[in-house]
Amino acid sequence: MKIGALFPRRWLNLQEYQSKKLMQESGVAVQRFYVADTASEALEAAKRLNAKEIVLKAQILAGGRGKGVFDSGLKGGVHLTKDPAVVGELANKMLGFNLTTKQTPKDGVKVKTVMVAEALDISRETYFAILMDRSCNGPVMVGSPQGGMDIEEVAASTPELIFKEVIDIFEGVQDDQALRMATNLGFKGPLQKQAADQIKRLYDLFLKVDATQVEVNPLGETPEGQVVCFDAKINFDDNAEFRQKAVFAMDDMTESDPTEMQAAKWDLKYIGLDGNIACFVNGAGLAMATCDIIDLHGGKPANFLDLGGGVQERQVYEAFKLLTADPKRNNLNKWKPLIKWSGDHFPARHPLY
Ligand code: ADP
Ligand code: MG
């Protein structure tokens, strides 16, 4: 048995356009869209859409794109325009440039793909998510009538506007629960049933793809009376990889940290940090405690590396290779014990032996 099979390696994350494809297949309402890797493809896609208004969206695995900034100087990773030519010009300032948002590292993430979609007027933006919640032993729906780009602020300053609905995994989402959530999201009249229907479809998708989270922000309503998912973020349970082959095949990993990926290959859990003391431990709890101890003594951990309980010799070897190969973290020559050992702390003969 593969040692790593006992532990989730990392959670698969898909781009918005990939998540929206899965949503479409489950009958969830999303706008028409194309994806493009070059500015000329984006221009072509904008013409082909033949929409009254077009939205151009940078594809990175982080949220907050609307309020993000590119290192090309362009502000905003989401732009609306009526002119396909403008889509081409904007795509030129997005593709190949780094987009920094409040969810990315400070140098941002390079944009390799853009989504060109039909824009719709949005009269109201709500927030809706389904996630696995340990404290409820199962899935929970979370929603707010005040969704959109300031949802973190809404959650912090007006927590009473965040509504929760615990789902019984055996029973699924009940009609009255879906309708109650739709009402809490502020949908009125016929929109209430439409929103409840979308909520149920999103839950079906959540189960079907073994998601750990499906987040739609905004779940919006249009002046024409449609409920539409304008953004999508789905995370998946890595333990389900064996039965979600099609989903996992979409993982391009280009945004993943190369050291983390190398570690994952050997079923090691590695997370790079910005300090200079390597943390190399068996077990995540002990690794976290060790990071805390390093911090408590005035040091800074360079990484979190959990070898796992049943680690084999070869994995330990690979783990040392990873730690020592990274120039930023290669501090071997400067390693000093944090605590000065004396005979009292470290008896030559252990009393128990
Ligand atoms: P992010 O969450 O990364 O900032 P979103 O996809 O939520 O990106 O887009 C940011 C904002 O752009 C949305 O809150 C919405 O106001 C607007 N928007 C996104 N998609 C569309 C669309 N298809 N039509 C009109 N407006 C849109
Ligand atoms: Mg969003």
Short mmCIF file of N, CA, C and O in Angstrom, two decimals, residues 94-223:
data_model
loop_
_atom_site.label_atom_id
_atom_site.label_comp_id
_atom_site.label_asym_id
_atom_site.label_seq_id
_atom_site.Cartn_x
_atom_site.Cartn_y
_atom_site.Cartn_z
N MET A 94 -2.80 41.42 -19.81
CA MET A 94 -3.01 40.40 -18.77
C MET A 94 -2.09 39.20 -18.99
O MET A 94 -1.40 38.75 -18.08
N LEU A 95 -2.10 38.68 -20.23
CA LEU A 95 -1.40 37.42 -20.51
C LEU A 95 0.11 37.60 -20.40
O LEU A 95 0.68 38.53 -20.97
N GLY A 96 0.73 36.73 -19.65
CA GLY A 96 2.19 36.81 -19.47
C GLY A 96 2.58 37.73 -18.33
O GLY A 96 3.77 37.83 -18.01
N PHE A 97 1.63 38.41 -17.74
CA PHE A 97 1.95 39.31 -16.61
C PHE A 97 1.47 38.71 -15.30
O PHE A 97 0.57 37.86 -15.28
N ASN A 98 2.07 39.18 -14.21
CA ASN A 98 1.68 38.68 -12.89
C ASN A 98 0.53 39.50 -12.32
O ASN A 98 0.56 40.73 -12.37
N LEU A 99 -0.44 38.79 -11.79
CA LEU A 99 -1.59 39.44 -11.15
C LEU A 99 -1.48 39.23 -9.64
O LEU A 99 -1.35 38.11 -9.17
N THR A 100 -1.48 40.35 -8.91
CA THR A 100 -1.41 40.28 -7.45
C THR A 100 -2.78 40.62 -6.87
O THR A 100 -3.36 41.65 -7.22
N THR A 101 -3.29 39.74 -6.02
CA THR A 101 -4.55 40.02 -5.32
C THR A 101 -4.30 39.78 -3.83
O THR A 101 -3.24 39.30 -3.46
N LYS A 102 -5.32 40.04 -3.02
CA LYS A 102 -5.09 39.83 -1.58
C LYS A 102 -4.98 38.34 -1.24
O LYS A 102 -4.63 38.01 -0.11
N GLN A 103 -5.22 37.48 -2.20
CA GLN A 103 -5.06 36.04 -1.93
C GLN A 103 -3.81 35.43 -2.56
O GLN A 103 -3.59 34.24 -2.45
N THR A 104 -2.99 36.23 -3.27
CA THR A 104 -1.79 35.67 -3.91
C THR A 104 -0.56 36.05 -3.10
O THR A 104 -0.62 36.95 -2.27
N PRO A 105 0.60 35.40 -3.38
CA PRO A 105 1.85 35.91 -2.80
C PRO A 105 2.08 37.34 -3.32
O PRO A 105 1.46 37.73 -4.32
N LYS A 106 3.00 38.10 -2.69
CA LYS A 106 3.03 39.53 -3.03
C LYS A 106 3.53 39.81 -4.46
O LYS A 106 3.19 40.85 -5.02
N ASP A 107 4.29 38.88 -5.05
CA ASP A 107 4.69 39.09 -6.44
C ASP A 107 3.61 38.64 -7.43
O ASP A 107 3.79 38.76 -8.64
N GLY A 108 2.54 38.11 -6.93
CA GLY A 108 1.43 37.71 -7.78
C GLY A 108 1.66 36.37 -8.47
O GLY A 108 2.61 35.66 -8.18
N VAL A 109 0.75 36.07 -9.38
CA VAL A 109 0.79 34.80 -10.11
C VAL A 109 0.68 35.12 -11.60
O VAL A 109 -0.12 35.96 -12.00
N LYS A 110 1.52 34.45 -12.41
CA LYS A 110 1.52 34.74 -13.85
C LYS A 110 0.23 34.25 -14.50
O LYS A 110 -0.21 33.11 -14.26
N VAL A 111 -0.36 35.09 -15.34
CA VAL A 111 -1.61 34.74 -16.00
C VAL A 111 -1.29 34.11 -17.36
O VAL A 111 -0.63 34.71 -18.19
N LYS A 112 -1.76 32.88 -17.55
CA LYS A 112 -1.48 32.17 -18.80
C LYS A 112 -2.74 31.99 -19.63
O LYS A 112 -2.68 31.66 -20.80
N THR A 113 -3.88 32.15 -18.98
CA THR A 113 -5.16 31.93 -19.66
C THR A 113 -6.15 33.01 -19.24
O THR A 113 -6.14 33.44 -18.08
N VAL A 114 -6.98 33.43 -20.18
CA VAL A 114 -8.08 34.34 -19.82
C VAL A 114 -9.40 33.71 -20.24
O VAL A 114 -9.44 32.87 -21.13
N MET A 115 -10.44 34.13 -19.56
CA MET A 115 -11.78 33.66 -19.90
C MET A 115 -12.51 34.83 -20.54
O MET A 115 -12.45 35.96 -20.04
N VAL A 116 -13.13 34.58 -21.68
CA VAL A 116 -13.90 35.62 -22.36
C VAL A 116 -15.35 35.19 -22.28
O VAL A 116 -15.73 34.18 -22.88
N ALA A 117 -16.16 35.92 -21.53
CA ALA A 117 -17.52 35.46 -21.28
C ALA A 117 -18.54 36.54 -21.59
O ALA A 117 -18.22 37.73 -21.65
N GLU A 118 -19.76 36.07 -21.77
CA GLU A 118 -20.87 36.98 -21.96
C GLU A 118 -21.12 37.69 -20.62
O GLU A 118 -21.21 37.03 -19.58
N ALA A 119 -21.16 39.02 -20.66
CA ALA A 119 -21.44 39.75 -19.41
C ALA A 119 -22.95 39.91 -19.30
O ALA A 119 -23.66 39.97 -20.30
N LEU A 120 -23.41 39.93 -18.08
CA LEU A 120 -24.84 40.19 -17.85
C LEU A 120 -24.93 41.30 -16.81
O LEU A 120 -24.02 41.45 -15.99
N ASP A 121 -26.00 42.08 -16.87
CA ASP A 121 -26.19 43.07 -15.82
C ASP A 121 -26.48 42.31 -14.54
O ASP A 121 -27.22 41.32 -14.55
N ILE A 122 -25.89 42.76 -13.46
CA ILE A 122 -26.15 42.09 -12.17
C ILE A 122 -26.87 43.10 -11.28
O ILE A 122 -26.34 44.18 -11.01
N SER A 123 -28.10 42.76 -10.86
CA SER A 123 -28.80 43.73 -10.01
C SER A 123 -28.50 43.50 -8.54
O SER A 123 -28.63 44.41 -7.72
N ARG A 124 -28.05 42.28 -8.20
CA ARG A 124 -27.74 41.98 -6.80
C ARG A 124 -26.74 40.85 -6.74
O ARG A 124 -26.84 39.89 -7.51
N GLU A 125 -25.74 40.96 -5.84
CA GLU A 125 -24.74 39.90 -5.72
C GLU A 125 -24.86 39.24 -4.35
O GLU A 125 -24.81 39.91 -3.32
N THR A 126 -25.04 37.91 -4.34
CA THR A 126 -25.07 37.19 -3.06
C THR A 126 -23.87 36.24 -3.01
O THR A 126 -23.18 36.04 -4.01
N TYR A 127 -23.62 35.70 -1.82
CA TYR A 127 -22.53 34.73 -1.63
C TYR A 127 -23.14 33.39 -1.28
O TYR A 127 -24.04 33.30 -0.44
N PHE A 128 -22.64 32.33 -1.92
CA PHE A 128 -23.13 31.00 -1.57
C PHE A 128 -22.00 29.98 -1.64
O PHE A 128 -21.22 29.97 -2.61
N ALA A 129 -21.89 29.13 -0.64
CA ALA A 129 -20.87 28.08 -0.66
C ALA A 129 -21.38 26.84 0.04
O ALA A 129 -22.26 26.91 0.91
N ILE A 130 -20.82 25.70 -0.37
CA ILE A 130 -21.06 24.44 0.35
C ILE A 130 -19.68 23.92 0.71
O ILE A 130 -18.80 23.89 -0.15
N LEU A 131 -19.49 23.57 1.97
CA LEU A 131 -18.18 23.03 2.33
C LEU A 131 -18.30 21.94 3.37
O LEU A 131 -19.31 21.85 4.06
N MET A 132 -17.28 21.12 3.43
CA MET A 132 -17.21 20.08 4.46
C MET A 132 -16.77 20.76 5.75
O MET A 132 -15.76 21.45 5.77
N ASP A 133 -17.56 20.58 6.80
CA ASP A 133 -17.23 21.24 8.05
C ASP A 133 -17.07 20.18 9.14
O ASP A 133 -18.02 19.49 9.49
N ARG A 134 -15.85 20.06 9.60
CA ARG A 134 -15.54 19.07 10.63
C ARG A 134 -16.45 19.19 11.84
O ARG A 134 -16.92 18.20 12.38
N SER A 135 -16.71 20.46 12.27
CA SER A 135 -17.48 20.62 13.51
C SER A 135 -18.93 20.15 13.33
O SER A 135 -19.62 19.89 14.30
N CYS A 136 -19.40 20.06 12.09
CA CYS A 136 -20.76 19.56 11.84
C CYS A 136 -20.74 18.12 11.33
O CYS A 136 -21.78 17.57 10.97
N ASN A 137 -19.56 17.54 11.24
CA ASN A 137 -19.42 16.18 10.71
C ASN A 137 -20.03 16.01 9.33
O ASN A 137 -20.60 14.98 9.03
N GLY A 138 -19.95 17.01 8.51
CA GLY A 138 -20.51 16.87 7.16
C GLY A 138 -20.59 18.19 6.45
O GLY A 138 -19.99 19.18 6.87
N PRO A 139 -21.37 18.21 5.35
CA PRO A 139 -21.46 19.43 4.56
C PRO A 139 -22.33 20.51 5.20
O PRO A 139 -23.30 20.20 5.89
N VAL A 140 -21.96 21.74 4.94
CA VAL A 140 -22.71 22.89 5.43
C VAL A 140 -22.88 23.88 4.29
O VAL A 140 -21.96 24.08 3.51
N MET A 141 -24.04 24.48 4.19
CA MET A 141 -24.24 25.57 3.22
C MET A 141 -24.02 26.87 3.97
O MET A 141 -24.48 27.03 5.11
N VAL A 142 -23.32 27.79 3.33
CA VAL A 142 -23.08 29.10 3.93
C VAL A 142 -23.49 30.14 2.89
O VAL A 142 -23.13 30.01 1.71
N GLY A 143 -24.25 31.13 3.31
CA GLY A 143 -24.68 32.13 2.33
C GLY A 143 -24.82 33.49 2.95
O GLY A 143 -24.94 33.64 4.18
N SER A 144 -24.78 34.51 2.09
CA SER A 144 -25.00 35.88 2.56
C SER A 144 -25.70 36.68 1.46
O SER A 144 -25.34 36.55 0.29
N PRO A 145 -26.69 37.50 1.86
CA PRO A 145 -27.35 38.34 0.85
C PRO A 145 -26.40 39.41 0.32
O PRO A 145 -26.67 40.02 -0.69
N GLN A 146 -25.28 39.66 1.06
CA GLN A 146 -24.34 40.69 0.59
C GLN A 146 -23.06 40.07 0.10
O GLN A 146 -22.01 40.17 0.73
N GLY A 147 -23.15 39.41 -1.06
CA GLY A 147 -21.96 38.80 -1.64
C GLY A 147 -21.18 39.82 -2.44
O GLY A 147 -21.39 41.02 -2.32
N GLY A 148 -20.27 39.30 -3.27
CA GLY A 148 -19.46 40.18 -4.10
C GLY A 148 -18.06 40.34 -3.55
O GLY A 148 -17.61 39.56 -2.72
N MET A 149 -17.40 41.40 -4.01
CA MET A 149 -15.97 41.50 -3.77
C MET A 149 -15.59 41.85 -2.33
O MET A 149 -14.43 41.79 -1.97
N ASP A 150 -16.57 42.24 -1.48
CA ASP A 150 -16.21 42.60 -0.11
C ASP A 150 -16.72 41.59 0.91
O ASP A 150 -16.99 41.93 2.05
N ILE A 151 -16.86 40.33 0.51
CA ILE A 151 -17.46 39.34 1.40
C ILE A 151 -16.68 39.18 2.70
O ILE A 151 -17.27 38.99 3.77
N GLU A 152 -15.34 39.28 2.64
CA GLU A 152 -14.53 39.13 3.87
C GLU A 152 -14.92 40.21 4.88
O GLU A 152 -15.04 39.98 6.07
N GLU A 153 -15.13 41.42 4.35
CA GLU A 153 -15.51 42.57 5.18
C GLU A 153 -16.90 42.35 5.79
O GLU A 153 -17.13 42.61 6.96
N VAL A 154 -17.82 41.81 4.98
CA VAL A 154 -19.19 41.53 5.46
C VAL A 154 -19.12 40.53 6.61
O VAL A 154 -19.74 40.72 7.66
N ALA A 155 -18.31 39.46 6.41
CA ALA A 155 -18.20 38.42 7.45
C ALA A 155 -17.61 38.99 8.74
O ALA A 155 -18.02 38.62 9.83
N ALA A 156 -16.65 39.91 8.60
CA ALA A 156 -15.99 40.45 9.79
C ALA A 156 -16.86 41.47 10.51
O ALA A 156 -16.95 41.45 11.74
N SER A 157 -17.52 42.35 9.76
CA SER A 157 -18.22 43.44 10.45
C SER A 157 -19.71 43.17 10.67
O SER A 157 -20.30 43.73 11.60
N THR A 158 -20.33 42.33 9.84
CA THR A 158 -21.75 42.03 10.06
C THR A 158 -21.99 40.51 9.98
O THR A 158 -22.64 40.02 9.05
N PRO A 159 -21.44 39.78 10.97
CA PRO A 159 -21.57 38.31 10.92
C PRO A 159 -23.02 37.84 10.91
O PRO A 159 -23.31 36.73 10.48
N GLU A 160 -23.96 38.72 11.36
CA GLU A 160 -25.37 38.31 11.35
C GLU A 160 -25.91 38.17 9.91
O GLU A 160 -26.96 37.59 9.69
N LEU A 161 -25.15 38.66 8.94
CA LEU A 161 -25.57 38.53 7.54
C LEU A 161 -25.01 37.27 6.87
O LEU A 161 -25.10 37.08 5.67
N ILE A 162 -24.40 36.41 7.68
CA ILE A 162 -23.91 35.12 7.17
C ILE A 162 -24.83 34.03 7.71
O ILE A 162 -25.02 33.91 8.91
N PHE A 163 -25.43 33.28 6.81
CA PHE A 163 -26.40 32.24 7.21
C PHE A 163 -25.82 30.85 6.95
O PHE A 163 -25.14 30.65 5.94
N LYS A 164 -26.13 29.93 7.86
CA LYS A 164 -25.62 28.55 7.73
C LYS A 164 -26.77 27.57 7.72
O LYS A 164 -27.79 27.80 8.38
N GLU A 165 -26.57 26.49 7.04
CA GLU A 165 -27.58 25.44 6.99
C GLU A 165 -26.83 24.11 6.95
O GLU A 165 -26.08 23.85 6.00
N VAL A 166 -26.95 23.32 8.02
CA VAL A 166 -26.23 22.04 8.08
C VAL A 166 -26.97 20.99 7.25
O VAL A 166 -28.19 20.86 7.34
N ILE A 167 -26.22 20.26 6.42
CA ILE A 167 -26.84 19.25 5.55
C ILE A 167 -26.58 17.86 6.13
O ILE A 167 -25.46 17.54 6.50
N ASP A 168 -27.63 17.05 6.18
CA ASP A 168 -27.46 15.65 6.57
C ASP A 168 -26.99 14.90 5.33
O ASP A 168 -27.70 14.83 4.33
N ILE A 169 -25.76 14.35 5.42
CA ILE A 169 -25.17 13.75 4.22
C ILE A 169 -25.99 12.57 3.69
O ILE A 169 -25.99 12.28 2.50
N PHE A 170 -26.73 11.91 4.57
CA PHE A 170 -27.55 10.78 4.12
C PHE A 170 -28.85 11.24 3.47
O PHE A 170 -29.37 10.60 2.56
N GLU A 171 -29.39 12.36 3.95
CA GLU A 171 -30.69 12.85 3.45
C GLU A 171 -30.53 13.82 2.28
O GLU A 171 -31.44 13.98 1.48
N GLY A 172 -29.39 14.51 2.21
CA GLY A 172 -29.19 15.52 1.16
C GLY A 172 -29.88 16.83 1.52
O GLY A 172 -30.48 16.95 2.60
N VAL A 173 -29.81 17.80 0.60
CA VAL A 173 -30.45 19.11 0.85
C VAL A 173 -31.96 18.95 0.72
O VAL A 173 -32.46 18.49 -0.30
N GLN A 174 -32.69 19.29 1.77
CA GLN A 174 -34.16 19.21 1.74
C GLN A 174 -34.74 20.46 1.07
O GLN A 174 -34.12 21.53 1.10
N ASP A 175 -35.93 20.30 0.48
CA ASP A 175 -36.57 21.43 -0.22
C ASP A 175 -36.69 22.65 0.69
O ASP A 175 -36.41 23.76 0.27
N ASP A 176 -37.13 22.41 1.94
CA ASP A 176 -37.33 23.57 2.82
C ASP A 176 -36.01 24.25 3.17
O ASP A 176 -35.95 25.45 3.34
N GLN A 177 -34.93 23.45 3.23
CA GLN A 177 -33.61 24.04 3.52
C GLN A 177 -33.15 24.92 2.36
O GLN A 177 -32.65 26.03 2.57
N ALA A 178 -33.32 24.41 1.14
CA ALA A 178 -32.89 25.16 -0.04
C ALA A 178 -33.68 26.46 -0.15
O ALA A 178 -33.13 27.53 -0.44
N LEU A 179 -34.98 26.35 0.14
CA LEU A 179 -35.85 27.53 0.04
C LEU A 179 -35.51 28.55 1.14
O LEU A 179 -35.49 29.76 0.90
N ARG A 180 -35.20 28.03 2.34
CA ARG A 180 -34.84 28.92 3.45
C ARG A 180 -33.54 29.66 3.11
O ARG A 180 -33.42 30.86 3.33
N MET A 181 -32.57 28.93 2.53
CA MET A 181 -31.31 29.57 2.16
C MET A 181 -31.57 30.63 1.08
O MET A 181 -31.07 31.75 1.17
N ALA A 182 -32.40 30.28 0.09
CA ALA A 182 -32.72 31.24 -0.98
C ALA A 182 -33.35 32.50 -0.40
O ALA A 182 -33.04 33.62 -0.82
N THR A 183 -34.22 32.32 0.59
CA THR A 183 -34.87 33.47 1.24
C THR A 183 -33.84 34.29 2.01
O THR A 183 -33.81 35.52 1.92
N ASN A 184 -32.96 33.59 2.76
CA ASN A 184 -31.91 34.30 3.50
C ASN A 184 -30.97 35.06 2.56
O ASN A 184 -30.41 36.08 2.93
N LEU A 185 -30.81 34.54 1.35
CA LEU A 185 -29.96 35.23 0.37
C LEU A 185 -30.67 36.45 -0.22
O LEU A 185 -30.09 37.19 -1.00
N GLY A 186 -31.94 36.59 0.13
CA GLY A 186 -32.68 37.79 -0.29
C GLY A 186 -33.39 37.64 -1.63
O GLY A 186 -33.83 38.64 -2.21
N PHE A 187 -33.52 36.42 -2.15
CA PHE A 187 -34.24 36.25 -3.41
C PHE A 187 -35.74 36.35 -3.14
O PHE A 187 -36.23 35.82 -2.14
N LYS A 188 -36.44 37.05 -4.05
CA LYS A 188 -37.87 37.31 -3.82
C LYS A 188 -38.71 36.71 -4.96
O LYS A 188 -38.21 36.53 -6.08
N GLY A 189 -39.97 36.42 -4.67
CA GLY A 189 -40.93 35.97 -5.69
C GLY A 189 -40.44 34.74 -6.41
O GLY A 189 -39.90 33.82 -5.79
N PRO A 190 -40.58 34.72 -7.76
CA PRO A 190 -40.20 33.52 -8.51
C PRO A 190 -38.69 33.23 -8.46
O PRO A 190 -38.26 32.11 -8.70
N LEU A 191 -37.90 34.26 -8.13
CA LEU A 191 -36.46 34.05 -8.05
C LEU A 191 -36.07 33.10 -6.91
O LEU A 191 -35.04 32.45 -6.94
N GLN A 192 -36.97 33.04 -5.89
CA GLN A 192 -36.69 32.19 -4.74
C GLN A 192 -36.60 30.72 -5.15
O GLN A 192 -35.67 30.02 -4.77
N LYS A 193 -37.56 30.30 -5.97
CA LYS A 193 -37.57 28.89 -6.41
C LYS A 193 -36.38 28.61 -7.32
O LYS A 193 -35.76 27.55 -7.26
N GLN A 194 -36.08 29.61 -8.17
CA GLN A 194 -34.95 29.45 -9.09
C GLN A 194 -33.64 29.30 -8.32
O GLN A 194 -32.81 28.45 -8.63
N ALA A 195 -33.48 30.15 -7.28
CA ALA A 195 -32.25 30.09 -6.48
C ALA A 195 -32.19 28.77 -5.72
O ALA A 195 -31.13 28.13 -5.65
N ALA A 196 -33.33 28.31 -5.18
CA ALA A 196 -33.37 27.04 -4.44
C ALA A 196 -32.97 25.89 -5.37
O ALA A 196 -32.24 24.97 -4.99
N ASP A 197 -33.43 25.98 -6.61
CA ASP A 197 -33.10 24.95 -7.60
C ASP A 197 -31.59 24.96 -7.90
O ASP A 197 -30.95 23.90 -7.96
N GLN A 198 -31.01 26.15 -8.04
CA GLN A 198 -29.57 26.26 -8.27
C GLN A 198 -28.78 25.69 -7.08
O GLN A 198 -27.79 25.01 -7.25
N ILE A 199 -29.27 25.97 -5.88
CA ILE A 199 -28.61 25.48 -4.66
C ILE A 199 -28.59 23.95 -4.66
O ILE A 199 -27.58 23.32 -4.37
N LYS A 200 -29.72 23.34 -5.03
CA LYS A 200 -29.79 21.88 -5.05
C LYS A 200 -28.86 21.28 -6.12
O LYS A 200 -28.21 20.27 -5.90
N ARG A 201 -28.81 21.96 -7.27
CA ARG A 201 -27.91 21.48 -8.32
C ARG A 201 -26.45 21.60 -7.89
O ARG A 201 -25.61 20.74 -8.20
N LEU A 202 -26.14 22.69 -7.19
CA LEU A 202 -24.76 22.87 -6.70
C LEU A 202 -24.40 21.79 -5.69
O LEU A 202 -23.27 21.30 -5.66
N TYR A 203 -25.39 21.39 -4.88
CA TYR A 203 -25.12 20.31 -3.91
C TYR A 203 -24.92 18.97 -4.65
O TYR A 203 -24.03 18.19 -4.29
N ASP A 204 -25.72 18.73 -5.68
CA ASP A 204 -25.53 17.50 -6.47
C ASP A 204 -24.12 17.46 -7.04
O ASP A 204 -23.45 16.42 -7.04
N LEU A 205 -23.65 18.61 -7.54
CA LEU A 205 -22.30 18.70 -8.10
C LEU A 205 -21.26 18.43 -7.00
O LEU A 205 -20.31 17.67 -7.21
N PHE A 206 -21.47 19.05 -5.85
CA PHE A 206 -20.57 18.89 -4.70
C PHE A 206 -20.35 17.40 -4.40
O PHE A 206 -19.23 16.94 -4.22
N LEU A 207 -21.45 16.64 -4.39
CA LEU A 207 -21.35 15.20 -4.10
C LEU A 207 -20.71 14.45 -5.26
O LEU A 207 -19.84 13.61 -5.07
N LYS A 208 -21.17 14.80 -6.47
CA LYS A 208 -20.75 14.05 -7.66
C LYS A 208 -19.24 14.10 -7.87
O LYS A 208 -18.64 13.11 -8.27
N VAL A 209 -18.64 15.25 -7.61
CA VAL A 209 -17.20 15.39 -7.89
C VAL A 209 -16.33 15.23 -6.64
O VAL A 209 -15.14 15.47 -6.69
N ASP A 210 -16.92 14.82 -5.53
CA ASP A 210 -16.17 14.69 -4.27
C ASP A 210 -15.47 15.99 -3.90
O ASP A 210 -14.26 16.02 -3.63
N ALA A 211 -16.23 17.07 -3.89
CA ALA A 211 -15.66 18.37 -3.55
C ALA A 211 -15.53 18.50 -2.04
O ALA A 211 -16.27 17.87 -1.27
N THR A 212 -14.58 19.33 -1.62
CA THR A 212 -14.53 19.73 -0.22
C THR A 212 -15.11 21.12 -0.08
O THR A 212 -15.45 21.56 1.01
N GLN A 213 -15.19 21.82 -1.21
CA GLN A 213 -15.78 23.16 -1.21
C GLN A 213 -16.25 23.56 -2.61
O GLN A 213 -15.56 23.33 -3.59
N VAL A 214 -17.45 24.10 -2.67
CA VAL A 214 -17.95 24.73 -3.89
C VAL A 214 -18.33 26.14 -3.48
O VAL A 214 -19.19 26.32 -2.60
N GLU A 215 -17.68 27.13 -4.04
CA GLU A 215 -17.96 28.51 -3.64
C GLU A 215 -18.38 29.34 -4.85
O GLU A 215 -17.70 29.32 -5.87
N VAL A 216 -19.50 30.01 -4.73
CA VAL A 216 -20.00 30.86 -5.81
C VAL A 216 -20.14 32.29 -5.27
O VAL A 216 -21.01 32.56 -4.44
N ASN A 217 -19.27 33.15 -5.72
CA ASN A 217 -19.32 34.55 -5.27
C ASN A 217 -18.91 35.46 -6.40
O ASN A 217 -17.74 35.53 -6.71
N PRO A 218 -19.86 36.08 -7.05
CA PRO A 218 -21.25 36.19 -6.66
C PRO A 218 -22.17 35.16 -7.33
O PRO A 218 -21.98 34.78 -8.47
N LEU A 219 -23.19 34.77 -6.52
CA LEU A 219 -24.38 34.13 -7.08
C LEU A 219 -25.31 35.33 -7.27
O LEU A 219 -25.77 35.91 -6.29
N GLY A 220 -25.50 35.74 -8.52
CA GLY A 220 -26.16 37.02 -8.75
C GLY A 220 -27.54 36.89 -9.35
O GLY A 220 -27.93 35.82 -9.82
N GLU A 221 -28.28 37.99 -9.29
CA GLU A 221 -29.54 38.01 -10.03
C GLU A 221 -29.47 39.12 -11.07
O GLU A 221 -28.83 40.15 -10.86
N THR A 222 -30.10 38.87 -12.22
CA THR A 222 -30.07 39.85 -13.31
C THR A 222 -31.41 40.59 -13.33
O THR A 222 -32.41 40.09 -12.82
N PRO A 223 -31.41 41.78 -13.96
CA PRO A 223 -32.68 42.53 -14.03
C PRO A 223 -33.76 41.77 -14.80
O PRO A 223 -34.94 41.99 -14.61
#
